[in-house]
Coordinates of C-alpha atoms in Angstrom, one line a residue:
M195 CA 61.0 158.3 125.2
L196 CA 64.6 158.1 126.7
A197 CA 66.0 154.5 126.8
P198 CA 66.3 154.6 122.8
A199 CA 69.6 157.4 123.9
I200 CA 70.6 155.5 127.3
G201 CA 71.4 152.0 125.0
S202 CA 72.3 153.7 122.3
L203 CA 75.4 156.1 125.3
I204 CA 75.6 152.2 126.9
K205 CA 76.0 150.4 123.0
S206 CA 79.7 153.1 123.0
F207 CA 80.8 150.6 125.4
V208 CA 79.3 147.4 125.2
E209 CA 78.2 144.3 122.4
E210 CA 75.0 144.1 123.1
V211 CA 71.8 146.2 125.9
I212 CA 68.5 145.1 126.7
I213 CA 67.0 148.2 129.0
L214 CA 63.7 147.7 131.1
N215 CA 61.1 149.4 132.7
K216 CA 60.4 149.1 136.7
N217 CA 57.7 145.9 135.7
H218 CA 60.6 144.7 134.8
K219 CA 59.4 144.0 131.0
I220 CA 61.7 144.4 128.6
I221 CA 61.2 148.2 126.6
W222 CA 63.9 148.2 124.6
H223 CA 67.2 146.0 123.5
D224 CA 69.8 146.0 120.9
T225 CA 71.6 142.6 120.4
N226 CA 72.8 140.3 117.4
P227 CA 69.9 138.8 115.8
D228 CA 69.9 135.6 117.2
L229 CA 69.0 136.8 120.4
S230 CA 66.3 138.9 119.4
K231 CA 64.6 136.9 117.7
S232 CA 63.3 135.5 121.1
I233 CA 63.2 139.1 122.6
E234 CA 60.0 140.9 122.5
I235 CA 59.2 144.4 123.3
G236 CA 56.8 144.0 126.4
M237 CA 58.5 141.1 127.3
P238 CA 58.5 140.2 130.9
I239 CA 62.3 139.8 131.1
S240 CA 61.8 136.2 133.4
Q241 CA 60.3 134.6 129.8
L242 CA 64.3 135.5 128.3
L243 CA 66.1 134.7 131.9
T244 CA 64.5 131.7 132.4
S245 CA 67.3 129.2 133.8
K246 CA 68.0 132.0 137.3
E247 CA 65.8 134.6 139.4
V248 CA 67.8 137.8 139.4
S249 CA 67.0 140.8 142.1
F250 CA 67.8 144.1 140.1
E251 CA 67.3 145.6 142.6
H252 CA 70.8 145.7 143.7
K253 CA 74.2 145.8 141.1
E254 CA 75.4 142.5 140.1
I255 CA 77.1 140.2 137.5
F256 CA 75.8 136.4 136.3
S257 CA 75.7 134.5 133.5
E258 CA 73.1 132.6 131.8
V259 CA 73.5 130.7 128.7
L260 CA 71.2 132.3 125.7
S261 CA 70.4 131.7 121.7
G262 CA 72.5 128.7 122.9
K263 CA 75.3 131.5 124.1
K264 CA 76.7 131.6 127.1
Y265 CA 76.5 135.0 128.2
S266 CA 77.9 137.4 131.0
I267 CA 74.8 140.2 132.6
E268 CA 76.2 143.2 134.5
V269 CA 73.0 145.4 135.6
K270 CA 72.4 149.0 136.0
I271 CA 70.3 151.1 136.6
F272 CA 69.5 154.4 135.3
A273 CA 67.4 156.3 137.6
S274 CA 65.0 159.6 135.6
E275 CA 62.1 160.1 136.5
Q276 CA 61.2 156.8 136.3
P277 CA 64.5 153.8 136.7
Y278 CA 64.9 152.2 133.8
I279 CA 67.4 148.6 134.4
I280 CA 70.2 148.4 131.7
L281 CA 71.7 144.6 131.1
C282 CA 75.2 145.1 129.5
L283 CA 76.1 141.3 127.4
E284 CA 78.5 140.5 127.0
D285 CA 79.3 136.7 124.4
L286 CA 82.1 135.2 126.1
A287 CA 83.2 133.0 123.3
N288 CA 83.1 136.0 121.2
L289 CA 87.0 136.7 122.6
I290 CA 88.1 138.7 119.5
E291 CA 85.2 141.6 119.2
N292 CA 84.9 141.2 123.3
K293 CA 88.3 143.2 124.9
S294 CA 87.8 143.0 127.8
N295 CA 86.9 140.4 128.1
R296 CA 90.4 139.1 126.0
L297 CA 91.9 141.3 127.3
Y298 CA 91.7 139.7 131.0
C299 CA 92.3 136.0 130.1
L300 CA 96.3 137.5 128.1
E301 CA 96.6 139.8 132.4
R302 CA 96.2 136.4 132.9
V303 CA 98.8 134.8 131.0
I304 CA 100.6 136.9 131.2
D305 CA 101.0 135.9 135.3
S306 CA 100.8 132.0 134.2
L307 CA 104.0 132.4 132.9
D308 CA 107.8 132.1 134.3
E309 CA 109.2 134.5 132.2
G310 CA 109.1 137.9 134.6
V311 CA 106.8 140.9 132.9
M312 CA 106.5 144.9 133.5
M313 CA 105.6 147.5 131.7
S314 CA 106.0 151.5 131.6
N315 CA 104.3 153.9 130.4
L316 CA 104.5 157.0 129.0
N317 CA 105.7 158.4 131.9
G318 CA 107.3 155.7 133.8
D319 CA 104.3 154.7 135.6
I320 CA 104.3 150.6 136.4
V321 CA 101.3 149.3 134.1
L322 CA 102.1 145.7 134.1
Y323 CA 103.9 143.5 136.3
N324 CA 103.4 139.6 136.2
D325 CA 104.0 136.5 139.5
A326 CA 106.9 135.4 138.5
Q327 CA 109.0 139.4 137.9
E328 CA 106.8 139.7 142.4
K329 CA 108.9 136.4 142.8
M330 CA 111.5 137.3 141.0
E331 CA 112.1 140.7 142.7
G332 CA 110.6 139.8 146.0
L333 CA 108.5 142.8 145.3
N334 CA 105.1 143.2 145.9
K335 CA 102.6 143.5 143.2
S336 CA 100.3 145.5 144.1
Q337 CA 102.2 148.0 145.8
V338 CA 104.7 148.8 142.8
I339 CA 101.7 149.5 140.0
G340 CA 101.2 152.4 139.4
K341 CA 103.9 154.0 141.0
P342 CA 107.1 155.1 139.0
L343 CA 110.1 152.9 137.9
W344 CA 112.3 155.1 140.5
T345 CA 110.2 155.0 142.7
A346 CA 108.9 151.5 143.6
Y347 CA 113.4 150.3 142.9
N348 CA 114.5 153.5 144.5
Y349 CA 116.8 155.1 142.1
N350 CA 118.1 158.0 139.8
P351 CA 115.0 159.2 136.9
Q352 CA 117.9 159.2 134.6
N353 CA 120.0 156.5 135.0
S354 CA 116.1 154.8 134.3
E355 CA 116.3 152.2 131.2
H356 CA 113.4 152.5 130.8
K357 CA 112.4 155.7 129.9
H358 CA 116.1 155.5 128.5
V359 CA 114.4 152.3 125.1
L360 CA 111.3 155.2 125.7
K361 CA 113.6 157.9 123.9
T362 CA 115.8 156.2 121.5
E363 CA 113.2 153.8 120.3
K364 CA 115.6 151.1 120.7
P365 CA 115.2 147.4 122.9
I366 CA 117.9 146.6 125.5
F367 CA 119.2 143.3 124.9
S368 CA 120.6 140.2 128.5
R369 CA 121.2 142.6 130.7
Y370 CA 122.4 140.9 133.8
R371 CA 121.7 143.6 137.0
A372 CA 119.7 143.2 140.9
H373 CA 117.4 145.8 140.3
S374 CA 116.1 145.1 144.5
K375 CA 117.6 143.4 147.1
I376 CA 116.5 141.2 149.5
D377 CA 117.3 141.4 153.4
G378 CA 120.7 143.6 152.2
V379 CA 120.8 140.8 149.0
P380 CA 120.2 141.9 145.9
R381 CA 117.6 139.9 143.6
Y382 CA 119.7 139.1 140.1
V383 CA 117.8 138.9 136.7
N384 CA 118.2 138.5 133.2
Y385 CA 116.6 140.8 131.6
S386 CA 115.3 142.6 128.1
T387 CA 113.6 145.8 127.4
F388 CA 111.8 146.5 124.3
P389 CA 109.3 149.4 123.1
I390 CA 105.9 148.7 121.9
Q391 CA 105.1 151.4 119.3
K392 CA 101.5 151.6 117.5
N393 CA 101.0 154.4 114.4
G394 CA 105.1 155.0 114.6
E395 CA 104.3 156.4 118.4
T396 CA 105.9 154.6 121.2
I397 CA 103.3 154.3 123.7
A398 CA 104.5 152.4 126.7
V399 CA 108.0 150.2 127.3
F400 CA 108.7 146.5 128.6
S401 CA 110.6 144.0 130.3
I402 CA 110.9 140.1 129.4
S403 CA 113.1 139.0 132.8
T404 CA 115.4 135.4 134.1
N405 CA 116.3 134.4 137.0
E406 CA 119.0 132.8 136.0
S407 CA 118.9 129.4 139.1
L408 CA 115.8 129.3 137.1
L409 CA 117.8 128.8 133.2
K410 CA 120.3 126.9 135.3
D411 CA 117.1 124.2 135.8
R412 CA 116.2 124.1 132.8
L413 CA 119.7 124.4 131.3
H414 CA 119.5 121.4 133.7
Q415 CA 117.0 119.5 132.3
T416 CA 118.4 119.9 128.7
I417 CA 121.3 118.2 129.9
E418 CA 119.5 115.2 131.9
E419 CA 116.7 114.9 128.8
K420 CA 119.8 114.8 125.8
R421 CA 122.2 112.1 128.2
H422 CA 119.0 110.4 128.9
T423 CA 118.6 109.7 125.1
V424 CA 121.6 109.4 124.3
D425 CA 121.4 106.3 127.4
N426 CA 119.6 105.1 125.1
Q427 CA 120.9 105.6 121.8
V428 CA 124.2 103.7 123.4
E429 CA 121.9 101.0 125.4
R430 CA 120.2 100.0 121.7
I431 CA 123.5 100.6 119.2
D432 CA 126.5 100.5 121.4
S433 CA 125.5 97.7 123.6
S434 CA 126.8 95.1 121.0
N435 CA 130.3 96.5 120.3
G436 CA 131.0 95.2 124.0
T437 CA 131.1 98.8 125.8
T438 CA 128.5 100.3 127.6
F439 CA 129.6 104.0 128.7
T440 CA 130.8 107.7 126.6
F441 CA 131.3 111.2 127.2
E442 CA 127.9 111.3 129.1
D443 CA 128.3 109.3 131.4
I444 CA 131.4 110.9 132.8
K445 CA 130.8 113.0 135.8
G446 CA 132.4 116.0 137.6
R447 CA 132.8 119.3 137.3
S448 CA 135.8 120.0 137.9
L449 CA 138.4 121.9 136.0
V450 CA 141.3 119.0 135.8
L451 CA 138.7 116.7 134.4
K452 CA 136.5 119.0 132.1
N453 CA 140.1 119.3 130.4
L454 CA 140.9 116.1 130.7
I455 CA 137.8 114.6 128.6
K456 CA 138.9 117.0 126.1
D457 CA 142.4 115.7 125.9
A458 CA 140.9 112.0 125.7
Q459 CA 138.4 113.1 123.4
N460 CA 141.3 115.1 120.4
I461 CA 143.4 111.8 121.5
A462 CA 140.2 108.8 119.9
V463 CA 139.8 111.3 117.2
H464 CA 143.2 110.2 116.3
N465 CA 142.8 106.3 117.2
A466 CA 146.7 106.1 118.5
D467 CA 147.5 103.3 121.4
V468 CA 146.8 104.9 124.9
L469 CA 148.4 105.0 128.2
I470 CA 145.9 105.6 131.0
V471 CA 146.7 106.2 135.1
G472 CA 144.6 106.2 137.8
E473 CA 144.4 104.9 141.5
T474 CA 141.7 101.7 141.7
G475 CA 138.5 103.8 141.0
T476 CA 139.0 106.9 138.9
G477 CA 136.7 105.9 136.4
K478 CA 140.0 104.1 133.6
E479 CA 138.3 101.7 131.9
L480 CA 134.9 104.6 132.5
F481 CA 137.3 106.5 129.8
A482 CA 138.4 104.1 127.4
Q483 CA 135.0 102.7 127.2
S484 CA 134.2 106.9 126.2
M485 CA 137.2 107.1 124.4
H486 CA 136.1 103.9 121.4
N487 CA 132.8 104.9 121.3
H488 CA 134.5 108.5 121.0
S489 CA 136.1 107.3 118.3
Q490 CA 136.4 106.0 114.2
R491 CA 136.5 102.7 115.2
A492 CA 132.9 103.1 118.0
N493 CA 131.2 100.2 115.6
S494 CA 134.2 97.6 115.8
P495 CA 134.5 95.4 118.8
F496 CA 135.2 96.5 122.3
V497 CA 137.7 94.3 123.8
A498 CA 138.2 94.4 127.8
V499 CA 140.7 91.6 129.5
N500 CA 141.6 92.6 133.0
C501 CA 145.8 91.2 133.4
A502 CA 145.0 91.2 136.6
A503 CA 142.8 88.8 136.9
I504 CA 144.1 86.4 135.1
P505 CA 146.9 83.8 135.2
E506 CA 150.2 84.3 133.5
N507 CA 149.6 81.4 132.0
L508 CA 146.7 81.3 131.1
L509 CA 146.9 85.3 129.7
E510 CA 149.3 84.7 126.8
S511 CA 147.1 82.1 125.0
T512 CA 143.8 84.5 126.1
L513 CA 145.9 87.5 124.6
F514 CA 147.3 85.9 120.9
G515 CA 145.2 83.1 120.8
T516 CA 146.0 79.8 120.9
V517 CA 147.3 76.4 118.2
K518 CA 146.1 73.0 118.8
G519 CA 148.5 70.6 119.9
A520 CA 150.6 73.6 121.8
F521 CA 149.5 72.1 125.0
T522 CA 147.2 69.5 126.7
G523 CA 143.9 70.4 125.4
A524 CA 144.9 73.1 123.2
T525 CA 142.1 73.7 120.6
D526 CA 142.6 76.5 117.1
Q527 CA 141.3 79.1 119.0
A528 CA 141.7 83.4 118.4
G529 CA 143.3 85.7 120.1
L530 CA 141.6 88.8 122.2
F531 CA 143.7 90.7 119.8
E532 CA 142.5 88.7 116.8
Y533 CA 139.1 89.3 118.5
A534 CA 139.6 93.2 118.1
E535 CA 139.9 93.4 114.7
D536 CA 139.9 97.3 113.4
G537 CA 138.3 97.2 116.8
T538 CA 140.0 98.3 120.5
I539 CA 141.5 95.8 123.4
F540 CA 141.7 97.9 127.0
L541 CA 144.5 96.5 129.1
D542 CA 143.5 97.7 132.1
E543 CA 146.6 97.1 135.2
I544 CA 148.9 95.9 132.5
N545 CA 151.1 96.4 135.9
S546 CA 150.5 93.7 136.8
M547 CA 152.2 92.2 133.7
S548 CA 155.2 89.2 134.3
M549 CA 158.2 91.1 132.3
T550 CA 158.0 88.1 130.4
L551 CA 154.9 88.9 128.2
Q552 CA 155.9 92.3 128.3
S553 CA 159.1 91.1 126.3
K554 CA 156.0 89.3 123.5
L555 CA 153.5 91.8 124.2
M556 CA 156.0 94.9 123.1
R557 CA 157.2 92.6 119.8
V558 CA 153.7 92.8 119.1
L559 CA 152.7 96.5 119.4
Q560 CA 156.5 97.2 118.0
E561 CA 155.3 95.0 114.3
R562 CA 151.7 95.2 115.2
L563 CA 151.2 91.1 114.2
V564 CA 150.3 88.4 116.2
R565 CA 151.0 85.0 116.8
R566 CA 149.1 82.2 118.5
V567 CA 150.4 79.8 120.9
G568 CA 152.4 77.4 119.2
S569 CA 152.3 78.1 115.5
N570 CA 155.3 79.7 113.3
D571 CA 152.4 82.1 111.5
T572 CA 151.7 85.9 112.3
K573 CA 148.6 88.1 111.9
P574 CA 148.5 91.1 111.2
I575 CA 145.7 93.0 114.0
N576 CA 144.7 96.7 112.8
C577 CA 143.1 97.9 117.1
T578 CA 143.5 99.9 119.2
V579 CA 145.6 98.9 122.4
I580 CA 144.7 101.3 125.2
S581 CA 146.5 100.2 128.1
A582 CA 145.6 100.8 131.7
S583 CA 147.9 101.7 134.8
N584 CA 146.8 101.9 138.7
E585 CA 150.6 103.0 139.5
D586 CA 152.8 105.8 138.5
P587 CA 155.1 104.5 135.8
E588 CA 158.4 106.0 137.0
I589 CA 157.1 103.9 140.6
L590 CA 157.3 100.4 138.5
F591 CA 160.8 101.9 136.1
S592 CA 162.9 101.7 139.3
N593 CA 161.3 99.0 141.0
E594 CA 161.9 96.6 137.9
K595 CA 158.3 95.9 137.1
M596 CA 157.5 97.2 133.9
R597 CA 160.0 97.8 130.7
L598 CA 160.9 100.8 129.3
D599 CA 160.1 99.8 125.8
L600 CA 156.8 98.7 126.9
F601 CA 156.1 101.4 127.9
Y602 CA 156.8 103.5 125.2
R603 CA 155.4 101.3 122.4
I604 CA 152.1 101.8 125.3
A605 CA 151.8 105.0 125.6
R606 CA 152.3 106.8 122.6
T607 CA 150.1 109.2 124.9
S608 CA 149.4 108.8 127.7
L609 CA 146.3 110.3 129.8
Y610 CA 146.9 110.9 134.0
I611 CA 143.1 110.5 135.6
P612 CA 143.7 113.0 139.1
P613 CA 143.0 111.1 142.2
L614 CA 139.6 112.4 143.8
R615 CA 141.0 113.7 146.3
E616 CA 142.7 115.7 144.3
R617 CA 140.0 117.4 142.8
P618 CA 137.8 118.5 146.1
E619 CA 135.3 120.3 143.6
D620 CA 134.6 117.1 142.3
I621 CA 133.9 115.5 146.0
H622 CA 130.5 118.3 146.1
F623 CA 129.6 117.1 143.1
F624 CA 129.2 113.1 143.4
I625 CA 128.2 114.2 147.2
E626 CA 125.2 114.8 146.1
Y627 CA 124.9 113.2 143.2
F628 CA 124.6 110.0 145.1
L629 CA 122.5 111.2 146.9
Q630 CA 120.5 111.8 145.0
R631 CA 120.7 108.6 142.7
Y632 CA 119.9 106.3 145.7
Q633 CA 117.3 108.6 147.1
D634 CA 115.4 107.5 144.0
K635 CA 116.4 104.3 144.0
F636 CA 115.1 103.1 148.1
S637 CA 112.6 105.3 147.4
K638 CA 114.0 108.2 150.5
V639 CA 114.1 111.3 151.2
A640 CA 117.3 112.6 152.0
P641 CA 117.4 115.0 154.4
P642 CA 120.3 118.0 155.4
M643 CA 123.7 116.7 155.0
T644 CA 126.0 118.0 158.1
E645 CA 128.4 120.9 158.1
A646 CA 130.6 118.7 160.8
L647 CA 130.0 115.4 157.9
R648 CA 130.9 117.2 155.2
R649 CA 133.9 118.5 155.8
M650 CA 135.1 114.8 157.1
L651 CA 134.7 113.3 153.8
L652 CA 136.3 116.7 151.7
Q653 CA 139.2 116.1 154.4
Y654 CA 138.6 111.9 153.9
S655 CA 141.8 110.8 151.2
W656 CA 139.7 108.1 149.5
P657 CA 141.7 105.7 148.7
G658 CA 139.4 104.0 146.6
N659 CA 138.3 107.0 144.9
T660 CA 134.3 107.9 143.2
R661 CA 134.0 104.0 143.7
E662 CA 135.2 104.3 147.0
L663 CA 132.5 107.1 147.9
E664 CA 129.5 106.7 146.5
H665 CA 130.1 102.6 148.3
L666 CA 129.6 105.1 151.7
I667 CA 126.5 106.9 149.9
E668 CA 125.1 104.2 149.2
N669 CA 125.5 102.2 153.0
L670 CA 124.5 105.2 154.4
M671 CA 120.5 105.6 152.4
I672 CA 120.5 102.0 153.5
R673 CA 120.4 102.8 156.9
L674 CA 119.4 106.6 156.8
N675 CA 115.6 106.4 158.6
D676 CA 112.6 108.3 157.0
N677 CA 112.3 110.2 160.5
E678 CA 116.0 111.8 160.5
K679 CA 116.4 115.4 159.9
A680 CA 119.5 114.8 159.3
I681 CA 123.2 112.9 157.7
D682 CA 125.6 113.2 160.4
I683 CA 128.3 110.7 161.3
E684 CA 126.3 108.1 162.7
H685 CA 124.6 107.6 159.5
L686 CA 127.8 106.2 158.5
P687 CA 128.8 102.2 158.7
V688 CA 131.2 101.4 161.3
F689 CA 134.4 100.7 159.2
M690 CA 133.8 103.7 157.6
R691 CA 133.0 106.2 160.2
G692 CA 136.2 105.6 162.3
K693 CA 138.9 106.3 159.4
I694 CA 137.2 109.4 158.8
Q695 CA 137.0 110.2 162.6
A696 CA 140.7 109.2 162.7
V697 CA 141.3 111.1 159.9
E698 CA 139.1 114.6 161.3
T699 CA 141.7 113.3 164.4
N700 CA 145.0 114.0 163.1
N701 CA 143.6 116.7 161.1
Q702 CA 142.9 119.5 164.4
E703 CA 146.2 118.2 165.9
D704 CA 148.3 118.5 162.8
T705 CA 146.7 122.0 162.3
K706 CA 144.7 124.8 162.9
E707 CA 143.5 125.5 160.0
T708 CA 140.5 121.9 159.7
T709 CA 137.6 123.4 157.4
P710 CA 137.5 121.9 153.9
F711 CA 138.5 125.6 152.4
K712 CA 142.0 125.7 153.9
S713 CA 143.4 122.4 154.7
L714 CA 142.1 120.6 150.4
F715 CA 142.8 123.2 148.1
T716 CA 146.4 125.7 146.5
S717 CA 146.8 125.1 142.9
S718 CA 142.7 124.3 142.5
K719 CA 141.4 126.6 145.3
K720 CA 140.7 129.3 142.7
H721 CA 138.8 126.4 140.2
Y722 CA 137.3 125.1 143.9
I723 CA 136.3 128.9 145.0
T724 CA 134.6 130.0 141.1
A725 CA 132.7 126.2 141.6
T726 CA 130.8 126.8 145.1
L727 CA 130.9 130.7 144.0
E728 CA 129.1 129.9 140.6
Q729 CA 126.3 126.7 142.5
T730 CA 125.0 129.7 145.0
D731 CA 124.1 131.5 142.4
W732 CA 127.0 134.5 143.5
N733 CA 125.6 134.7 146.6
I734 CA 129.1 135.4 149.2
S735 CA 126.7 134.5 152.3
A736 CA 126.0 130.9 150.8
A737 CA 129.3 130.9 148.8
A738 CA 131.0 131.0 152.8
R739 CA 129.4 128.4 154.7
K740 CA 130.2 125.8 151.9
L741 CA 133.9 126.5 151.9
G742 CA 133.3 127.5 155.6
I743 CA 135.3 131.0 155.6
S744 CA 133.5 134.6 156.6
R745 CA 132.0 136.9 154.4
Q746 CA 134.8 139.2 154.4
S747 CA 137.9 136.0 154.1
L748 CA 135.1 134.8 150.8
Q749 CA 135.7 138.6 149.4
Y750 CA 139.5 138.6 150.3
H751 CA 140.1 135.3 147.5
I752 CA 137.5 136.7 144.9
R753 CA 139.5 140.0 144.5
K754 CA 143.0 137.7 145.1
H755 CA 142.2 136.1 142.4
K756 CA 140.7 138.7 140.1
L757 CA 136.8 136.2 139.9
V758 CA 134.7 138.0 138.2
K759 CA 130.6 137.0 137.6
P760 CA 129.8 136.2 134.9
T761 CA 126.7 138.1 132.4

């Protein structure tokens, strides 16, 4: 009988087989024991396949539950002296022995990965190319599979890294190159290449690729999650010490700001008195609180005093304390220096303090002893003193608004926070940062900002610094309607619109160089170009548009400043 021979041949390809004659009766089978119990030679197949009517005249694939297992059943026709109908059964749950289904599942897994996967065989032909690789490189999967690598990517076969790995049997780690282009723009990916060996022989080579923008997105996500965790910890642990901020809260991407944070952290570790100088809105108290929380005094109180907000006759008693009878209504009250204990006292706007009170403060800092108003007794103080001034100390000396000897006491070390107008890359950063913040707060989606408005914001001097920029973006988002297609000058508050337009007009009259790049940058130009290139993943055209210059001009500056794309 021919059926057993046919069945044995089919069994070399599939796990289980049932053979029917032309009358659809079972004449031979080789199935698992559970299924075999339900099968009798000569029985019509309809007694086994009760849930589906199948047309055996044409090949088809269907699924069926047999003996509690779900099978995929493929129908094949074998014609000899009489036709045989062959049912090839695959247990869909058995992915260990069912190699074809397991291979299918693995291919689907590879296609779902965010990382690009590409594999070549011994001849260098591409045999695997997943969806992520297709998106990264902009190539069509159907057009590259089966082609040699050098044909698909159009390069010399001698330069093939896959051929090199195949020959040396050694992987290549962390390369950064563009193998394809879209509209003439190289598509850079970070990738590593590995050999696949079986029984000591290399049989294939594969590469794992990651898009740089995806890496940055993941890094940003990780940083934000870390920041969120730290913020929650600060809220639970550090809020009791009188602070709200840490260095994690200081935003910006300029090199000068990053260096300033490092300096502040170093000062904080040594618990040294420090003077912070910066214009209104630059974040002096933000730095002061961050330094306190970075120091060994973080578990002790942080006491902030705005010297400009307290009348002179009350400031002395507020700082140093009083004893009962010192003046009408006076009580035994500890001053803020005593209250700070082993922590930090922050004297904001110390430049507004009178010369008389400056003299008393100088003695306290020199002797590290405080005497309450009306008392002859002194108490030691052990706190760190952080002072802040919104005016240049040199100007204060010349105008006799600060004692030089006090300056030397409070400024054992000093920090200067540059105004926002001197940090153009931070202007770029804060525009996007505050737009995102107030989109989330107001549940709005902001359209793109026009280049004209962005240029005006870059040229504006920002006397209120970051605080003023945040205020403007908040007002802008409040005024924005849902159907707007772009953010333009008309969306600015009226009181700001005139000032910003006036700056644009003055710049046009004073110089022909009206682009933000040409009008704002001197010593920080190199850092700004680098930051913009990083923002655009070193896309020259996109970076040139953001800078307001031509591609040729940007390439000139890249060569001039010897900028090199990181690998």
